[in-house]
Coordinates of C-alpha atoms and ligand atoms in Angstrom, one line a residue:
M1 CA 29.1 42.6 10.5
S2 CA 26.2 41.1 8.6
H3 CA 22.9 40.0 9.9
S4 CA 19.8 38.8 8.4
R5 CA 16.9 41.1 7.6
G6 CA 14.0 39.2 9.0
E7 CA 10.5 40.5 9.8
L8 CA 10.5 43.6 11.9
L9 CA 8.7 43.4 15.2
A10 CA 8.0 47.1 15.9
F11 CA 7.9 48.3 19.5
P12 CA 5.5 51.0 20.7
E13 CA 6.2 54.6 20.0
G14 CA 8.1 56.1 22.9
F15 CA 9.6 52.8 23.9
V16 CA 12.9 53.5 25.7
W17 CA 16.1 51.8 24.6
G18 CA 18.9 51.9 27.1
V19 CA 21.9 50.3 28.7
A20 CA 22.7 49.7 32.3
T21 CA 25.8 49.8 34.5
A22 CA 26.6 50.1 38.2
A23 CA 29.1 52.3 40.0
Y24 CA 31.4 49.8 41.6
Q25 CA 31.5 47.7 38.4
I26 CA 32.8 50.4 36.1
E27 CA 34.0 53.5 37.9
G28 CA 37.3 52.6 39.6
A29 CA 38.9 55.6 41.3
H30 CA 38.2 53.9 44.5
D31 CA 40.1 56.4 46.7
E32 CA 39.9 59.6 44.7
D33 CA 38.2 62.9 45.4
G34 CA 37.1 62.0 48.8
R35 CA 35.3 58.7 48.2
G36 CA 35.1 56.5 51.3
P37 CA 35.5 52.7 51.2
S38 CA 32.6 50.5 50.5
I39 CA 32.0 46.9 51.6
W40 CA 33.1 45.8 48.2
D41 CA 36.5 47.4 48.6
T42 CA 36.9 45.5 51.9
F43 CA 35.5 42.2 50.5
C44 CA 37.8 42.3 47.4
R45 CA 40.8 42.5 49.7
Q46 CA 40.0 39.3 51.4
P47 CA 42.0 36.5 49.9
G48 CA 40.0 34.0 47.8
K49 CA 36.8 35.9 47.6
I50 CA 37.2 37.2 44.1
E51 CA 38.5 35.2 41.1
N52 CA 42.0 36.1 40.2
G53 CA 42.2 38.5 43.2
D54 CA 40.5 41.2 41.1
T55 CA 39.1 44.4 42.6
G56 CA 37.1 47.3 41.5
D57 CA 40.0 49.7 42.2
V58 CA 40.3 50.7 38.6
A59 CA 37.5 48.7 36.9
A60 CA 36.7 50.3 33.5
D61 CA 38.1 53.6 34.7
H62 CA 34.7 55.2 34.0
Y63 CA 35.3 57.8 36.7
H64 CA 38.0 59.4 34.4
R65 CA 36.7 58.2 31.0
W66 CA 33.0 59.0 31.3
P67 CA 33.1 61.7 28.5
E68 CA 34.2 59.0 26.1
D69 CA 31.6 56.6 27.4
V70 CA 28.9 59.1 27.0
R71 CA 30.1 59.8 23.4
I72 CA 29.9 56.1 22.6
M73 CA 26.3 56.0 23.9
A74 CA 25.4 58.9 21.8
E75 CA 27.0 57.3 18.7
L76 CA 25.0 54.1 19.3
G77 CA 21.8 56.3 19.5
L78 CA 21.0 55.2 23.0
Q79 CA 18.0 56.9 24.5
A80 CA 18.5 56.1 28.2
Y81 CA 21.3 55.3 30.5
R82 CA 20.8 53.5 33.8
F83 CA 23.7 54.0 36.2
S84 CA 24.0 53.8 40.0
I85 CA 25.4 56.3 42.4
S86 CA 28.2 55.3 44.7
W87 CA 26.9 56.0 48.2
P88 CA 30.4 56.3 49.6
R89 CA 31.3 58.9 47.0
I90 CA 28.6 61.1 48.3
L91 CA 28.8 60.2 52.0
P92 CA 32.2 58.7 52.7
E93 CA 31.1 57.7 56.2
G94 CA 27.6 56.7 55.0
K95 CA 25.9 59.6 56.8
G96 CA 26.8 63.1 58.0
K97 CA 29.5 64.9 56.2
V98 CA 28.8 65.2 52.4
N99 CA 31.5 65.0 49.8
P100 CA 30.7 67.7 47.2
A101 CA 33.1 66.2 44.7
G102 CA 31.0 63.0 44.6
L103 CA 27.8 64.9 43.8
D104 CA 29.6 67.0 41.3
F105 CA 30.8 63.9 39.4
Y106 CA 27.2 62.7 38.9
S107 CA 26.0 66.1 38.2
R108 CA 28.4 66.5 35.3
L109 CA 27.5 63.0 34.0
V110 CA 23.9 63.9 34.0
D111 CA 24.5 67.2 32.1
A112 CA 26.6 65.3 29.5
L113 CA 23.8 62.7 29.1
L114 CA 21.1 65.3 28.7
A115 CA 23.2 67.2 26.2
H116 CA 23.1 64.1 24.0
D117 CA 19.4 63.5 24.6
I118 CA 20.1 60.4 26.7
Q119 CA 17.7 60.1 29.6
P120 CA 19.3 59.3 33.0
F121 CA 17.8 56.5 35.1
V122 CA 19.5 56.7 38.5
T123 CA 19.8 53.7 40.8
L124 CA 20.5 54.7 44.3
Y125 CA 21.8 51.4 45.7
H126 CA 23.7 48.8 43.6
W127 CA 25.4 47.0 46.5
D128 CA 28.2 49.3 47.5
L129 CA 27.3 50.1 51.1
P130 CA 29.7 52.5 52.8
Q131 CA 32.0 50.4 55.0
A132 CA 31.5 52.8 57.9
L133 CA 27.8 51.7 58.0
Q134 CA 28.7 48.1 57.8
D135 CA 30.9 48.6 60.8
Q136 CA 27.7 49.6 62.6
G137 CA 25.8 46.5 61.5
G138 CA 25.2 47.3 57.9
W139 CA 21.7 46.4 56.5
A140 CA 21.0 44.2 59.6
N141 CA 20.9 47.5 61.5
R142 CA 17.5 49.1 61.1
D143 CA 19.1 52.6 61.3
T144 CA 20.8 52.0 57.9
A145 CA 17.3 52.3 56.3
R146 CA 17.2 55.8 57.8
Y147 CA 20.6 56.7 56.6
F148 CA 19.6 55.5 53.1
A149 CA 16.7 58.0 53.2
E150 CA 19.1 60.9 54.1
Y151 CA 21.4 59.8 51.2
A152 CA 18.3 59.6 48.9
H153 CA 17.3 63.1 49.9
L154 CA 20.8 64.5 49.1
V155 CA 21.1 62.9 45.7
A156 CA 17.5 63.7 44.7
R157 CA 17.9 67.4 45.8
R158 CA 21.1 67.7 43.8
L159 CA 20.1 65.9 40.6
G160 CA 16.3 66.2 40.7
D161 CA 16.2 69.3 38.6
R162 CA 17.3 67.1 35.7
V163 CA 16.7 63.5 36.7
T164 CA 13.1 62.3 36.7
R165 CA 13.6 58.5 36.7
W166 CA 14.7 56.9 39.9
I167 CA 15.3 53.4 41.0
T168 CA 15.8 52.8 44.7
H169 CA 17.4 49.4 44.9
N170 CA 18.9 46.9 42.5
E171 CA 18.1 43.3 43.2
P172 CA 17.7 43.2 46.9
L173 CA 17.4 39.5 46.7
V174 CA 21.1 39.3 45.7
V175 CA 22.1 41.5 48.6
V176 CA 20.2 39.1 50.9
A177 CA 21.1 35.7 49.3
A178 CA 24.7 36.3 48.0
G179 CA 25.7 38.8 50.6
H180 CA 24.2 37.5 53.8
L181 CA 23.2 33.9 53.3
Q182 CA 25.8 32.4 51.0
G183 CA 28.5 34.9 51.8
I184 CA 29.8 35.0 48.2
H185 CA 29.2 38.7 47.9
A186 CA 30.1 41.6 50.3
P187 CA 29.8 41.8 53.2
G188 CA 30.4 38.0 53.1
I189 CA 28.0 37.0 55.9
R190 CA 26.4 33.5 56.2
D191 CA 23.6 33.8 58.6
P192 CA 19.9 33.2 57.8
M193 CA 18.8 35.2 60.9
V194 CA 20.7 38.2 59.6
A195 CA 19.7 37.6 56.0
F196 CA 16.0 38.0 56.5
R197 CA 16.4 41.0 58.7
V198 CA 18.4 42.5 55.9
A199 CA 15.6 41.8 53.5
H200 CA 13.2 43.7 55.6
H201 CA 15.5 46.6 56.2
L202 CA 16.3 46.9 52.5
L203 CA 12.5 47.0 51.7
L204 CA 12.0 49.5 54.5
S205 CA 14.8 51.7 53.1
H206 CA 13.1 51.5 49.7
G207 CA 9.9 52.9 51.3
Y208 CA 11.9 55.7 53.0
A209 CA 13.7 56.5 49.7
V210 CA 10.5 56.7 47.7
E211 CA 9.2 59.3 50.2
A212 CA 12.5 61.2 50.1
I213 CA 12.6 61.3 46.3
R214 CA 8.9 62.3 46.0
D215 CA 9.5 65.0 48.5
E216 CA 12.5 66.5 46.6
V217 CA 11.3 65.8 43.1
P218 CA 7.5 65.7 42.9
A219 CA 7.5 65.1 39.1
S220 CA 9.7 62.0 39.3
Q221 CA 8.8 58.5 38.3
I222 CA 10.1 56.0 40.8
G223 CA 10.6 52.3 40.8
I224 CA 12.6 49.4 42.3
T225 CA 14.5 46.9 40.3
L226 CA 14.0 43.2 41.2
N227 CA 15.6 40.2 39.7
L228 CA 12.7 38.0 38.9
T229 CA 13.0 34.4 37.9
P230 CA 10.4 31.9 36.6
I231 CA 10.7 28.8 38.8
H232 CA 9.8 25.5 37.2
P233 CA 9.4 22.2 39.0
A234 CA 11.8 19.6 37.7
S235 CA 8.9 17.0 37.6
E236 CA 5.2 16.9 38.1
S237 CA 5.7 15.3 41.5
E238 CA 4.0 17.1 44.4
A239 CA 7.3 17.4 46.2
D240 CA 9.0 19.1 43.3
Q241 CA 6.1 21.4 42.8
Q242 CA 6.1 22.4 46.5
A243 CA 9.8 23.0 46.3
A244 CA 9.4 25.3 43.3
R245 CA 6.6 27.1 45.1
R246 CA 9.0 27.6 48.1
L247 CA 11.6 29.1 46.0
D248 CA 9.2 31.3 44.2
G249 CA 8.1 32.7 47.5
L250 CA 11.6 33.2 48.8
T251 CA 12.9 34.9 45.7
N252 CA 10.0 36.5 43.8
R253 CA 7.0 37.1 46.1
M254 CA 9.2 37.9 49.1
F255 CA 9.9 41.2 47.4
L256 CA 7.0 41.7 45.0
D257 CA 4.3 41.3 47.7
P258 CA 5.6 43.8 50.3
V259 CA 6.4 46.4 47.6
L260 CA 3.2 46.1 45.7
K261 CA 0.7 44.6 48.2
G262 CA 2.1 45.8 51.5
R263 CA 2.4 42.3 53.1
Y264 CA 4.7 39.4 53.1
P265 CA 3.4 36.2 51.6
E266 CA 1.8 33.9 54.2
D267 CA 3.6 30.8 53.0
V268 CA 6.9 32.6 53.2
M269 CA 6.2 33.7 56.8
D270 CA 5.2 30.2 57.7
M271 CA 8.3 28.8 56.0
L272 CA 10.6 31.2 57.8
G273 CA 9.1 30.7 61.2
P274 CA 11.6 32.1 63.7
L275 CA 13.8 33.4 60.8
F276 CA 11.0 35.8 59.9
P277 CA 12.3 39.3 60.8
P278 CA 10.6 41.6 63.4
T279 CA 8.4 44.1 61.6
E280 CA 6.7 47.2 63.0
P281 CA 3.1 47.9 62.1
D282 CA 3.6 51.1 60.1
E283 CA 6.5 49.7 58.1
M284 CA 4.5 47.6 55.6
S285 CA 2.5 50.5 54.4
R286 CA 5.7 52.5 54.0
I287 CA 7.2 49.7 52.0
A288 CA 4.2 49.7 49.7
A289 CA 4.4 53.4 48.9
P290 CA 2.9 53.8 45.4
L291 CA 5.3 53.3 42.6
D292 CA 5.4 54.4 39.0
F293 CA 7.1 51.3 37.6
L294 CA 8.7 48.0 38.4
G295 CA 12.2 47.4 37.1
V296 CA 12.7 43.7 36.1
N297 CA 16.1 42.2 35.7
Y298 CA 15.9 38.9 33.8
Y299 CA 18.7 36.5 33.0
T300 CA 17.5 32.9 33.3
R301 CA 15.0 30.5 34.9
A302 CA 15.3 28.1 37.7
V303 CA 14.4 24.4 37.5
I304 CA 13.8 23.1 41.0
R305 CA 13.4 19.7 42.8
H306 CA 12.8 18.8 46.3
D307 CA 16.1 18.0 47.9
P308 CA 15.8 16.6 51.5
N309 CA 19.5 17.1 52.0
S310 CA 19.6 20.8 51.2
P311 CA 19.8 22.9 54.3
L312 CA 17.1 25.3 55.3
F313 CA 14.4 24.9 52.6
Q314 CA 15.2 21.6 51.0
I315 CA 15.4 23.2 47.6
G316 CA 17.6 21.6 44.9
W317 CA 18.7 23.2 41.5
V318 CA 18.5 21.0 38.4
Q319 CA 20.5 21.8 35.1
P320 CA 18.0 21.0 32.4
Q321 CA 19.5 18.6 29.7
G322 CA 19.5 19.8 26.2
S323 CA 19.5 23.5 27.1
E324 CA 22.1 26.0 26.0
Y325 CA 24.2 27.7 28.7
S326 CA 26.1 30.9 28.9
E327 CA 29.2 31.1 31.1
M328 CA 26.8 31.6 34.0
W329 CA 23.3 30.4 33.3
E330 CA 20.9 28.5 31.2
I331 CA 19.7 30.6 28.2
Y332 CA 15.9 30.6 28.4
P333 CA 14.3 33.4 26.4
P334 CA 10.6 32.5 27.0
G335 CA 11.2 33.1 30.7
I336 CA 11.3 36.9 30.1
Y337 CA 7.8 36.7 28.6
E338 CA 6.6 34.4 31.4
I339 CA 7.8 36.7 34.1
L340 CA 6.4 39.8 32.5
T341 CA 3.0 38.3 32.0
R342 CA 2.9 36.7 35.3
V343 CA 3.8 39.9 37.2
W344 CA 1.3 41.9 35.2
T345 CA -1.5 39.2 35.9
D346 CA -0.7 39.1 39.6
Y347 CA -0.2 42.8 40.4
G348 CA -1.4 44.8 37.4
Q349 CA -5.1 44.0 37.2
G350 CA -8.0 46.2 38.2
P351 CA -8.4 50.0 38.5
D352 CA -6.5 50.2 41.8
A353 CA -3.8 47.7 40.8
P354 CA -0.4 48.7 42.4
L355 CA 1.6 47.9 39.2
R356 CA 1.3 50.5 36.4
A357 CA 4.3 50.0 34.2
L358 CA 7.4 47.9 33.8
Y359 CA 10.9 48.3 32.4
I360 CA 13.4 45.5 31.7
T361 CA 16.1 47.2 33.6
E362 CA 18.7 44.5 32.8
N363 CA 19.1 41.6 30.3
G364 CA 22.3 40.4 28.9
I365 CA 24.8 37.5 28.6
P366 CA 28.5 37.0 29.5
V367 CA 30.6 35.9 26.5
P368 CA 34.4 35.4 26.5
D369 CA 34.8 38.0 23.8
M370 CA 38.2 38.9 22.3
P371 CA 39.2 41.3 19.5
D372 CA 40.3 39.5 16.3
A373 CA 43.4 40.3 14.3
E374 CA 41.7 43.4 12.9
G375 CA 40.7 44.5 16.3
K376 CA 37.0 43.8 15.8
V377 CA 34.9 42.0 18.4
H378 CA 32.4 39.5 16.9
D379 CA 29.9 38.4 19.4
P380 CA 27.1 36.6 17.6
R381 CA 26.0 34.7 20.7
R382 CA 25.2 38.0 22.4
I383 CA 23.3 39.3 19.4
R384 CA 21.2 36.1 19.4
Y385 CA 20.6 36.2 23.1
L386 CA 19.4 39.8 23.0
R387 CA 17.3 39.3 19.9
D388 CA 15.6 36.2 21.2
H389 CA 14.8 38.0 24.5
L390 CA 13.5 41.0 22.7
V391 CA 11.2 38.9 20.6
Q392 CA 9.7 37.6 23.8
V393 CA 9.4 41.1 25.3
H394 CA 7.6 42.2 22.1
R395 CA 5.2 39.2 22.6
A396 CA 4.4 40.3 26.2
I397 CA 3.7 43.9 25.0
A398 CA 1.5 42.6 22.2
E399 CA -0.5 40.8 24.9
G400 CA -1.0 44.0 26.8
V401 CA 1.8 44.1 29.3
P402 CA 2.9 47.7 29.6
V403 CA 6.7 47.4 29.2
R404 CA 8.0 50.9 28.6
G405 CA 11.7 50.3 28.0
Y406 CA 14.6 47.8 27.8
F407 CA 18.1 48.1 29.1
V408 CA 20.9 45.9 28.1
W409 CA 23.3 44.8 30.7
S410 CA 25.8 46.2 30.1
L411 CA 27.3 49.2 28.3
L412 CA 30.9 48.1 29.0
D413 CA 32.6 44.9 30.0
N414 CA 33.0 45.3 33.8
F415 CA 33.8 43.9 37.2
E416 CA 31.4 41.0 37.6
W417 CA 31.5 40.7 41.3
A418 CA 32.9 37.4 42.6
Y419 CA 33.9 36.4 39.0
G420 CA 36.0 39.5 38.7
Y421 CA 36.8 40.5 35.1
R422 CA 36.4 37.0 33.5
M423 CA 32.8 37.7 32.6
R424 CA 32.3 40.1 29.8
F425 CA 28.7 41.5 29.5
G426 CA 29.4 44.6 27.5
L427 CA 28.2 45.9 24.2
V428 CA 31.6 47.6 24.3
Y429 CA 34.8 45.6 24.8
V430 CA 37.1 47.0 27.4
D431 CA 40.9 46.2 27.2
Y432 CA 41.8 46.5 30.9
Q433 CA 45.5 47.0 30.2
T434 CA 44.9 50.1 28.1
Q435 CA 41.3 50.9 28.9
T436 CA 40.6 51.1 25.2
R437 CA 37.0 50.8 24.3
T438 CA 35.9 48.8 21.1
V439 CA 32.2 48.6 20.2
K440 CA 31.3 45.0 19.6
D441 CA 29.1 43.7 16.8
S442 CA 26.3 43.5 19.3
G443 CA 26.6 47.3 20.0
R444 CA 26.2 48.0 16.3
W445 CA 23.3 45.6 16.1
Y446 CA 21.6 47.2 19.1
A447 CA 22.1 50.6 17.5
E448 CA 20.1 49.3 14.5
V449 CA 17.4 48.0 16.8
I450 CA 17.1 51.5 18.4
Q451 CA 17.0 53.2 15.0
E452 CA 14.3 50.9 13.8
N453 CA 12.5 50.9 17.1
G454 CA 12.1 47.2 16.7
V455 CA 13.8 43.8 16.5
R456 CA 14.1 41.7 13.4
R457 CA 13.4 38.0 13.7
E458 CA 16.2 35.8 12.4
E459 CA 15.5 34.5 8.9
Ligands
IFM501 O1 26.5 42.3 36.9 C1 25.3 42.0 37.5 C2 24.6 43.3 38.0 O2 25.4 43.9 38.9 C3 23.3 42.9 38.6 N1 22.5 42.1 37.8 C4 23.1 40.9 37.2 C5 24.4 41.3 36.5 C6 25.0 40.1 35.8 O3 25.3 39.1 36.8

């Protein structure tokens, strides 16, 4: 591999360089050692839901190969690893009887990470709800928020002597929109009335979990990860600007405001009308429990027009001409700067501001990588994507936004939900036939970034 030696943009001392994964996307071992079924096991078995009929049954077999995966992380010099806990591995029925083998698995993983000086960042919920809880209404059932708190207590109690960085939820917006509005993710529901209830219960469960973790691990740093998207109107027309504002409310402020300000945005409440979920008075302050950081997942922007024919909110998506696209989205590096500075401006100003620090908890690109004749995986597009985004993160930091770390999505190629295994996001190539791992050029490049604590502009 060769790459240019441009000017080094140094990151602050102590900046944390990591990678992220999620349980269902890499672990496999879906029915081993007492794990119960999750909504994704069920969903994947419904014909036509996942490309190619793929499932997470085996995935990247991380459940068995985690020592090798930790070794690869160590070789790349990674400083942090963000992974999620599979709720049904810990509580096969979602509540009640604990499966000790599940807790043991994550405990061993944490030990191995720490032995290599890799700091664990634990996400409690990355979409794999125990099926038993779905059978009782899933996230539409307010009780699920309580069960989540019990689960958070258990995990924090077991790992909290070693884990100090906690993330309650990953991308609640996707759970709401893909899982309960569009039905393209588990549990495959298409019902706006349900979807917005789910949003509120996810947020409520976040509040409960923050309390649970603080209770068990007082020295912990706790955050939530939101996928945030800059929303640009397709034109200067008032109608397009209003449509962009509606989507900003529904996707960004709908989660940011409750978590950081303890209230839903007024325009969103007005927009939702009867769809707005019932809320109890004490719930909002619980949802706004003080946080140590906000995790931001960034992939792309949205360009929006008013579309009178689009159901519910009359929002239409536009694909900007002249842009470069990945297999999934428009590539738009300035958006990561825009969202970081915007969030910091809106929630981080003043002595009592609720936002104290940020992490980029995911950023990455799907590329249809393949090993060449020599078995090497050259992925220059990924290197370019990551570098261009890091330049923008650096710019935000230079302007005073306290970004404390950056996590590439993802360590390994993995199960990309409804796309199955077609999308490859990894710094490490996975041959799903043999489960062989091959570090891609981007993995080596990222190792240099970490070593230099900075990114080099392209020459
Ligand atoms: O793979 C997902 C991940 O589970 C959540 N954030 C976006 C990634 C890429 O789509």
